[in-house]
Coordinates of C-alpha atoms and ligand atoms in Angstrom, one line a residue:
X30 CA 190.0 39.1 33.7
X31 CA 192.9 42.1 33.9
X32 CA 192.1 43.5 37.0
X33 CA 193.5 47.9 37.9
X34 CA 193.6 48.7 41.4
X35 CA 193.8 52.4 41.7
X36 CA 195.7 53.9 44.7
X37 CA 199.5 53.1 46.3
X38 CA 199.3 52.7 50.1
X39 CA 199.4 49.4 52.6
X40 CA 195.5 48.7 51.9
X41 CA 196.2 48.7 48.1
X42 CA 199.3 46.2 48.3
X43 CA 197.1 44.0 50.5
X44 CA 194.6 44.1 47.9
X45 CA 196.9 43.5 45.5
X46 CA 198.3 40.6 47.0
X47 CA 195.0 39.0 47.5
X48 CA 193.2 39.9 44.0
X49 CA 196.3 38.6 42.6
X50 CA 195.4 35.0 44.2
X51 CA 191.8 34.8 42.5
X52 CA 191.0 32.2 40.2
X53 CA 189.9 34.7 37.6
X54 CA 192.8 37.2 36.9
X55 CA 194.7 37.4 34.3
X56 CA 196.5 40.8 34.0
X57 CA 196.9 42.9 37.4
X58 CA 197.5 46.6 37.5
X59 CA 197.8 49.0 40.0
X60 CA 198.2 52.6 39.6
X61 CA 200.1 53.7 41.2
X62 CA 201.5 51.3 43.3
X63 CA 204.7 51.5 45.3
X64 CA 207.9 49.3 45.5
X65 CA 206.3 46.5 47.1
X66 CA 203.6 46.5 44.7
X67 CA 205.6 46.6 41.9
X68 CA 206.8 42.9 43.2
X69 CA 203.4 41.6 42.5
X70 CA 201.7 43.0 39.8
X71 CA 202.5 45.3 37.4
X72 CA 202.3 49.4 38.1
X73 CA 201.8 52.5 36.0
X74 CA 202.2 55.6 36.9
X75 CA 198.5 57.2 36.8
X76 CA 197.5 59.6 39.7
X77 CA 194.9 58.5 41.7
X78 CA 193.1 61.9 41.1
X79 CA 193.4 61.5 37.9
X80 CA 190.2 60.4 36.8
X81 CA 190.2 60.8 32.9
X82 CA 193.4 59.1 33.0
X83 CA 192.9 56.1 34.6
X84 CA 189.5 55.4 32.4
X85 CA 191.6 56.3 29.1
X86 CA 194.1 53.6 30.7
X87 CA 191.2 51.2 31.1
X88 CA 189.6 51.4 28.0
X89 CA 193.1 51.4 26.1
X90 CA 193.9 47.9 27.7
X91 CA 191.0 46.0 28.4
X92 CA 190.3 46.4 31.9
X93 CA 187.9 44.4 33.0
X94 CA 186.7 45.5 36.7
X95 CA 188.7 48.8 37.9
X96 CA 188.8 48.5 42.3
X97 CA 189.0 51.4 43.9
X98 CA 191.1 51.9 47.1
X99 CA 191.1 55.6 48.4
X100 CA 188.2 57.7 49.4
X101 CA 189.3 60.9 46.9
X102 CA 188.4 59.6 43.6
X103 CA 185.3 58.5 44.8
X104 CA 184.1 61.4 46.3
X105 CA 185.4 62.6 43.3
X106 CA 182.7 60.7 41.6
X107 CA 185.4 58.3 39.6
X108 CA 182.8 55.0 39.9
X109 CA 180.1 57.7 37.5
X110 CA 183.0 58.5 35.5
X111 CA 183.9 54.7 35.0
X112 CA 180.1 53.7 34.0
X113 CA 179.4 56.8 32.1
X114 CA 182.6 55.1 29.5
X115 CA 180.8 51.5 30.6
X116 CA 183.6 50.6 32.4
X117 CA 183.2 48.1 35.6
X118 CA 184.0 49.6 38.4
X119 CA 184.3 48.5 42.2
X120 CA 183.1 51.2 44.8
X121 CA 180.2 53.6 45.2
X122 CA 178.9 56.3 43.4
X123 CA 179.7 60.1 44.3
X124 CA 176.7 60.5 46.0
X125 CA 176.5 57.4 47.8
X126 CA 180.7 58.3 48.9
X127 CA 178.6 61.5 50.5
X128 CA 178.1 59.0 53.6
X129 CA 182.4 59.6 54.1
X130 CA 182.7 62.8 51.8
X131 CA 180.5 65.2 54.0
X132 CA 180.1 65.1 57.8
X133 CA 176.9 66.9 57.8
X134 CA 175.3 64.6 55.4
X135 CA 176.4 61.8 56.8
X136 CA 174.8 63.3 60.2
X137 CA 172.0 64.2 59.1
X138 CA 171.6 60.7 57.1
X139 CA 171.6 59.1 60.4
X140 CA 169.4 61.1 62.3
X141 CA 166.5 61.0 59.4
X142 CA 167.1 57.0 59.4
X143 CA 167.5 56.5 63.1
X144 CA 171.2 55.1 63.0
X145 CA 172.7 55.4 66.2
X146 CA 175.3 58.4 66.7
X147 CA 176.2 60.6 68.9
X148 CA 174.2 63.7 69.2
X149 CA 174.9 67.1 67.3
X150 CA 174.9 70.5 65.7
X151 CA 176.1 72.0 62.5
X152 CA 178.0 75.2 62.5
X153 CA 178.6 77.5 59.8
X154 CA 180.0 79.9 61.8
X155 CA 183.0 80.2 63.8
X156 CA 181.9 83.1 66.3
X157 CA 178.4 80.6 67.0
X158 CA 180.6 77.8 67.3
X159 CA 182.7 79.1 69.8
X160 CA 180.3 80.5 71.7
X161 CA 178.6 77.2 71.5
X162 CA 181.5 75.3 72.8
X163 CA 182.3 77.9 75.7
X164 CA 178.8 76.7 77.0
X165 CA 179.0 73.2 76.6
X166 CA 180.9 70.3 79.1
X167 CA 183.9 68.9 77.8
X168 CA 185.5 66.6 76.1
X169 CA 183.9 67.5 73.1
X170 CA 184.1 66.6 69.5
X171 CA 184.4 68.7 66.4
X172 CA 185.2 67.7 63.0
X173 CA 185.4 69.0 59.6
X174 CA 182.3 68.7 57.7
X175 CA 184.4 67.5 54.3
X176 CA 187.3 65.2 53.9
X177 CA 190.8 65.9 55.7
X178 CA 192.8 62.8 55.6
X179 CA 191.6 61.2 58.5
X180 CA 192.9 64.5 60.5
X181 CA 189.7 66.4 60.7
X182 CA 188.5 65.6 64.1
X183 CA 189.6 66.5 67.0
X184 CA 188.5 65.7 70.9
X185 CA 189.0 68.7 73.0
X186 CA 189.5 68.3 76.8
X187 CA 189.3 72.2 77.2
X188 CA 188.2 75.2 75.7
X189 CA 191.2 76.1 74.6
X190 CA 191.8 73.3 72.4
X191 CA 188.0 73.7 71.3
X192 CA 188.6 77.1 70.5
X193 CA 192.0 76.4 68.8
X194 CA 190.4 73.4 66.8
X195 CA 187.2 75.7 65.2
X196 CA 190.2 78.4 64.5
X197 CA 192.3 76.4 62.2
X198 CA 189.2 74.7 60.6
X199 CA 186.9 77.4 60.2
X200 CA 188.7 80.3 60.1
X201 CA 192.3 79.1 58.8
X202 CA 190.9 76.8 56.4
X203 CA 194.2 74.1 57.3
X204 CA 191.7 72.4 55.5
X205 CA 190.5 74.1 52.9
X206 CA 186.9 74.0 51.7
X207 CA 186.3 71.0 54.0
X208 CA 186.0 72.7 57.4
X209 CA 184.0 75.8 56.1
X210 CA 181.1 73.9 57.9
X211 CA 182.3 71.6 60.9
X212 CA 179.6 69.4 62.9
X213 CA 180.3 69.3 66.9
X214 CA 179.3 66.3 68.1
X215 CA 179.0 64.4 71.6
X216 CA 181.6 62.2 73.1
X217 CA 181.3 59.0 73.6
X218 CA 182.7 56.5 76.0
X219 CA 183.4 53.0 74.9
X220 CA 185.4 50.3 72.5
X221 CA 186.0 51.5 68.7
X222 CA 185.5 48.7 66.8
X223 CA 186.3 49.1 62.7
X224 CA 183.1 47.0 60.9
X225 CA 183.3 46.9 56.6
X226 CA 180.3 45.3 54.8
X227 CA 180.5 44.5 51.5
X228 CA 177.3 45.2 49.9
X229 CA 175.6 45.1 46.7
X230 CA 173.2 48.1 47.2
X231 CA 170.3 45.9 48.9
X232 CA 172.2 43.3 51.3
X233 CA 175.7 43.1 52.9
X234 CA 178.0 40.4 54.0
X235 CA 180.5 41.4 57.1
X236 CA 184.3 41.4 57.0
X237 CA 186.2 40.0 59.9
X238 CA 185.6 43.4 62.1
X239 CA 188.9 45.4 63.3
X240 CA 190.7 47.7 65.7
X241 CA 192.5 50.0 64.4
X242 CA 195.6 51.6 66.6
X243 CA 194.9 55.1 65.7
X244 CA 197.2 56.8 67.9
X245 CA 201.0 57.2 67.5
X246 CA 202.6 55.8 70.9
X247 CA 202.2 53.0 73.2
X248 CA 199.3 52.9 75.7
X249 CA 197.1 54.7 73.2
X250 CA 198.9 58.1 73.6
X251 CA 199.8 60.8 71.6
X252 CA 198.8 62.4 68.1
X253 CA 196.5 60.8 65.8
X254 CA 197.9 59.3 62.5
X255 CA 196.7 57.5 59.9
X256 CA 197.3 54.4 61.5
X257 CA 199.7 52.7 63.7
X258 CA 198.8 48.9 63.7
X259 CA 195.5 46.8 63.1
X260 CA 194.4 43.5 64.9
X261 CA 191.5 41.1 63.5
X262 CA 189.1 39.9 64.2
X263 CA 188.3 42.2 67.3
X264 CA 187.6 39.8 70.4
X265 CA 184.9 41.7 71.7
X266 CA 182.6 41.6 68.4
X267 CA 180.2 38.9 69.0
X268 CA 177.5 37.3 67.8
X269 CA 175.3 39.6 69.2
X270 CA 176.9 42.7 68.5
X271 CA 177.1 41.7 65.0
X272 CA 173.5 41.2 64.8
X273 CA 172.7 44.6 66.4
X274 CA 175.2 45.7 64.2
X275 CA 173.6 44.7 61.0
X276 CA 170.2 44.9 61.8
X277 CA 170.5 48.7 63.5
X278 CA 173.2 50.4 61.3
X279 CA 174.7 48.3 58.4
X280 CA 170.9 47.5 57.0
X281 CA 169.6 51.2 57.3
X282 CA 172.5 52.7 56.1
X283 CA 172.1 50.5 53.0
X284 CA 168.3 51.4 52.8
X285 CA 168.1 54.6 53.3
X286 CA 170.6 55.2 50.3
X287 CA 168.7 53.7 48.3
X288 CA 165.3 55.9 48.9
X289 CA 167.7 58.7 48.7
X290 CA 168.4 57.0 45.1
X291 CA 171.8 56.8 45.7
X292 CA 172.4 53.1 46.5
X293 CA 175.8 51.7 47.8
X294 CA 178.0 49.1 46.4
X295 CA 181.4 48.5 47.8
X296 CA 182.7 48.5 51.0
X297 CA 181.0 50.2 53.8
X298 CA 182.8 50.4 56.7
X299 CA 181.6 51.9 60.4
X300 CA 183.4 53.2 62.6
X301 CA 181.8 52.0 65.9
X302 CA 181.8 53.3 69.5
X303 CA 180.8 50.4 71.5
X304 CA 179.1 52.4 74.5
X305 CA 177.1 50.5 77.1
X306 CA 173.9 51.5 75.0
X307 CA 175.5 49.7 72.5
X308 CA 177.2 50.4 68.9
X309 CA 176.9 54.0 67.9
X310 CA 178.6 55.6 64.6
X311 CA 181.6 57.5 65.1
X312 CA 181.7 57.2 61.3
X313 CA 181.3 55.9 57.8
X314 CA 183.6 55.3 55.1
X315 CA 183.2 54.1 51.5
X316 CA 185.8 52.4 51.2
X317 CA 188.1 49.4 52.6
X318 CA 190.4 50.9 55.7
X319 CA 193.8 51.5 56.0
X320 CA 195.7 49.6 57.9
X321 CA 192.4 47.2 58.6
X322 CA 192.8 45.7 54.9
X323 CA 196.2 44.8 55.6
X324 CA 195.2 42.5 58.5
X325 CA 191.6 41.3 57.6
X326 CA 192.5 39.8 53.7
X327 CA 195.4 37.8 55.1
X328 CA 192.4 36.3 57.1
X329 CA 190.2 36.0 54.2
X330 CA 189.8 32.2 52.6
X331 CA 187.7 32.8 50.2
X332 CA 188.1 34.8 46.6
X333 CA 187.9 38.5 47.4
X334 CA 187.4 39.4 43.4
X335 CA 184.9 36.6 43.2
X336 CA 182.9 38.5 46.1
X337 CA 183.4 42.0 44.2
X338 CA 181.9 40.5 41.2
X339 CA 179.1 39.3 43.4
X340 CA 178.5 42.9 45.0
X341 CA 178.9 44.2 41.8
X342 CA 175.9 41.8 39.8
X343 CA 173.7 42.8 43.1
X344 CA 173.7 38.5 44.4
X345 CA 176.4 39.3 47.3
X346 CA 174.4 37.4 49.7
X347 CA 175.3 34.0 46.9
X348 CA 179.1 34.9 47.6
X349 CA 181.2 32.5 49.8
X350 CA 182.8 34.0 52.6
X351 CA 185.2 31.9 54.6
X352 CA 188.0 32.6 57.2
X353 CA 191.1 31.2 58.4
X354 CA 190.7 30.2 61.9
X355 CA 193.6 32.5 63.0
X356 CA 194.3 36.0 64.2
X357 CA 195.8 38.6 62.9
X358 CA 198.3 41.3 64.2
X359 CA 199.4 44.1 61.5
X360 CA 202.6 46.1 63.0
X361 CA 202.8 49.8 60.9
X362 CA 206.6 50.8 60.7
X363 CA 206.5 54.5 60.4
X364 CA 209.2 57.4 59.6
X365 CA 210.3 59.4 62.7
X366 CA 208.6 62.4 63.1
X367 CA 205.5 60.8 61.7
X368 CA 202.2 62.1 62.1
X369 CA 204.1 65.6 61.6
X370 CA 207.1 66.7 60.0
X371 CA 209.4 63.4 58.7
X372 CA 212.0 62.7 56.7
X373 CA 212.4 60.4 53.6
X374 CA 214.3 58.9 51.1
X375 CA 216.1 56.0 53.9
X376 CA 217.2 52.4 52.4
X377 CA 215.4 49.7 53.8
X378 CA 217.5 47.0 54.8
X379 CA 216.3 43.1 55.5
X380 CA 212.7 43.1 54.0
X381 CA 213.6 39.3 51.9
X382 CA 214.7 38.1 55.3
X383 CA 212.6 35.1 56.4
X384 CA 210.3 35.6 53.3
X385 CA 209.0 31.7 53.6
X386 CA 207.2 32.2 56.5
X387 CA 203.1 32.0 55.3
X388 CA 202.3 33.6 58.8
X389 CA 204.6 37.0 57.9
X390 CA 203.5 39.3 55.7
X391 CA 205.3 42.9 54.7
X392 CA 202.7 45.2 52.5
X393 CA 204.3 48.5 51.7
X394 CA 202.8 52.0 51.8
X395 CA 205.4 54.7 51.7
X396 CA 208.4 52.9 49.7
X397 CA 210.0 53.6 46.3
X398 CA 213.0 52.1 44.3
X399 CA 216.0 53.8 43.8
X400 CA 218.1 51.8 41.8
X401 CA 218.1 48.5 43.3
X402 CA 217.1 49.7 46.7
X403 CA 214.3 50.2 48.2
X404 CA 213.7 53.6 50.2
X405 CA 211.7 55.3 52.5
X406 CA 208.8 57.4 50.9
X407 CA 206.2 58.3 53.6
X408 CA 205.0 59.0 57.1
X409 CA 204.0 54.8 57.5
X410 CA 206.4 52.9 55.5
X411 CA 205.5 49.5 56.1
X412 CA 202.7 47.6 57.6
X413 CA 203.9 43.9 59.1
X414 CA 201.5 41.6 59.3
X415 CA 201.9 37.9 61.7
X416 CA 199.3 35.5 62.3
X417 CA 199.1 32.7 65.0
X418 CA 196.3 30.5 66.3
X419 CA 196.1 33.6 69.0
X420 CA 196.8 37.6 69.1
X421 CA 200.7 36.0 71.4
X422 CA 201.3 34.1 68.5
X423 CA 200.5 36.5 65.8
X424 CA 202.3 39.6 67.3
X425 CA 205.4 37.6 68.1
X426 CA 205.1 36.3 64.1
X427 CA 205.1 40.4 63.5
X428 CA 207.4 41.9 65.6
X429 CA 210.3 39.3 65.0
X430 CA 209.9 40.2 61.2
X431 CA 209.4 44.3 62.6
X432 CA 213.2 43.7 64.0
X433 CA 214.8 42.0 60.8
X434 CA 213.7 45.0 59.0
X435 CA 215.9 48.4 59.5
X436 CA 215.8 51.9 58.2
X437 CA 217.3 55.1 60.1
X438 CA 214.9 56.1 62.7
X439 CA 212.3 54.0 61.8
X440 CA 209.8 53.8 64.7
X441 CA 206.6 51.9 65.7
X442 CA 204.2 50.9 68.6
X443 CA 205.4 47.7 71.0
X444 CA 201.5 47.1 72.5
X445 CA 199.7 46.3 69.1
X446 CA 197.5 43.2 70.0
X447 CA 199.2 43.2 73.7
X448 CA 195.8 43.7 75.1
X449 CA 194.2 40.4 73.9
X450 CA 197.3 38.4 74.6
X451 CA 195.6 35.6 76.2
X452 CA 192.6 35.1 73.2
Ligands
AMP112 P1 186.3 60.2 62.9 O1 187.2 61.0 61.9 O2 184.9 60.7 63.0 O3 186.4 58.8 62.8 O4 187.0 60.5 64.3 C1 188.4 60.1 64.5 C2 188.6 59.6 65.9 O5 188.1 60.6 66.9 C3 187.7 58.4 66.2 O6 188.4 57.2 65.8 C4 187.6 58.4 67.7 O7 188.7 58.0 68.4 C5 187.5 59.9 68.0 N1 186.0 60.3 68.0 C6 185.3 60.8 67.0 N2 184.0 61.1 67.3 C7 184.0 60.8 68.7 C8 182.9 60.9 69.6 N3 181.7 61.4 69.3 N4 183.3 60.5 70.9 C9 184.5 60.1 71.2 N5 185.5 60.0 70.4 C10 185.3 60.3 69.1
LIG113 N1 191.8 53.2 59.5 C1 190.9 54.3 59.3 C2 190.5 54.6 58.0 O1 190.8 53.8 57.1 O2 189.9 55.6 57.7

């Protein structure tokens, strides 16, 4: 099969690099792919927004199944697109990407189809919103109704930040069209856990659940970013919790598209709070996460496109789904400044260093070639992933590779996995 991955961060290189291990490809694509990508498989220089392009690229070179990474083409409605040309495509629908796309549907999904979340009200209004959150305890949570790059909610201790957070969405617009509505939401106390299904529209099958280190310095502290690390699988997912997990959220979710008539296929992935009433949805996604791919497929035994193609022909429940008995630490190595204002265009010295070691590995998301160096190219540059028989072993695989590799001011957290040390 010739395989096109559409996107060009950390997830898509891990995809990459595991697609490119199936039994069944023959050509690999990516588009657009980054400088570590380009190592592995070949890369063309299509826009993931550009919808119409990529299919025309498809069609034009007999592209068999098309995976999509990121969440804006498929809100975007790219998987219609695909089968509208009758061109296999891997990822949901634009109406089913709604349960990422829009807050308020998602919320409003989950309280018709009793999935556990946090309790909430829509505003559409900034002067009622306000006025709402001057009343109310804190913390408190409100977040953009549409999509914001991971940086559309925010926790606010105080009014002030309350009041500062409905100002730049709703009245500012720092996010455009997607915070003309924002939901404000309850917080929750607990353990996030990161928990993608793969599912063929009627049944799912569970990836090795994740945390992901959200925040930008040790200890948990600081800004949110896109990502800081990622460990798998999360120690405090058990059997039971999985069940709970599947029969109270993952199995709604999945039924309740489909009386909506807008079944899922692909990856859906909760965000959990694990709060002593058990798992509640922070959120969905529609789509693998970033930088939870990146330390989950290393894990992964079996043949991911083999499982797609499952999901796909609606029989995922037939795929096999096997795990290396191992844990997995992924170390993000981000640009100074990162999640604001950053600098790029730094060489990237000692990335082939130790390259023999099967428990190392270095998926790139901000990197591009100049010549025959590498550079800097993004907030997170590169995610480093170790694996051990325990999260000591793995982190020490990650961080001794982390020190090898050196680009001016390149900085990352020193805790990831510290916390489960002795599992
Ligand atoms: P979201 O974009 O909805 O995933 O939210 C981003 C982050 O904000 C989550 O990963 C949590 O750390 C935090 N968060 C979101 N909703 C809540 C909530 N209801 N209670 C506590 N923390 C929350
Ligand atoms: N790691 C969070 C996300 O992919 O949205």
């Amino acid at each position: 099969m010739n395989v096109l991955i559409v996107g060009g961060g950390g997830r898509e290189h891990a995809l990459a690099w595991k697609i490119s291990q199936s039994k069944y490809v023959d050509e690999l694509i990516v588009a657009p792919g980054n400088a570590g990508i380009a190592n592995i498989a070949k890369t063309v220089d299509i826009p993931q927004d550009d919808i119409r392009g990529l299919a025309n690229f498809a069609e034009h070179n007999n592209i068999d199944l098309t995976v999509v990474g990121p969440e804006i083409p498929l809100a975007d409605g790219i998987a219609d697109y695909f089968a509208h040309r009758g061109l296999a495509v891997f990822g949901p629908t634009q109406a089913a990407a709604r349960i990422e796309s829009s807050k308020v549907f998602a919320k409003e999904f989950m309280r018709r189809f009793h999935i556990p979340t946090a309790g909430f009200l829509i505003y559409d209004n900034a002067e009622q919103a306000i006025k709402f959150v001057e009343e109310h305890e804190f913390p408190i949570v409100i977040k953009t109704d549409g999509l914001a790059g991971g940086k559309g909610s925010v926790v606010a201790k105080n009014i002030e930040q309350a009041r500062d957070a409905i100002v730049h969405m709703m009245i500012e617009r720092t996010w455009g069209d997607s915070g003309k509505t924002v939901v404000i939401e309850k917080f929750l106390k607990g353990t996030e856990i990161s928990v993608l299904a793969m599912t063929d529209g009627d049944n799912a099958v569970f990836l090795q659940p994740a945390q992901d280190y959200k925040r930008a310095y040790d200890g948990n502290k600081g800004p949110n970013t896109g990502g800081m690390g990622a460990i798998a699988p999360h120690p405090l997912f058990d059997d039971e919790l999985r069940q709970i997990t599947m029969d109270e959220i993952i199995m709604p979710t999945i039924e309740g598209l489909k009386y909506l008539g807008s079944p899922f296929k692909g990856i859906l992935y909760a965000g959990l709070m694990i709060t002593k009433n058990g798992p509640k949805v922070l959120e969905f996604n529609c789509r693998f996460g970033d930088p939870e791919t990146q330390v989950i497929l290393p894990l992964l035994k079996s043949d991911l496109l083999e499982m797609m193609l499952f999901a796909i022909e609606g029989k995922i429940l037939e795929a096999d789904v096997e795990w290396h008995n191992k844990k997995g630490v992924c170390v993000v190595m981000a640009s100074s400044g990162y999640p604001k204002r950053y600098k790029k265009g730094y060489p990237i010295a000692g990335l082939d260093r130790g390259k023999t070691d099967s428990n190392i590995m270095v998926f790139h998301s901000g990197t591009t070639q100049r010549g025959d160096t590498i550079i800097t190219n993004g907030g997170r540059v590169l995610n480093v992933v170790g694996l051990g028989d325990n999260f000591a072993a793995a982190s020490r695989k990650a961080y001794s590779k982390v020190k090898q590799i050196k680009f001016e001011k390149a900085f990352y957290r020193f805790d990831i996995g510290s916390a489960y040390k002795k599992r």
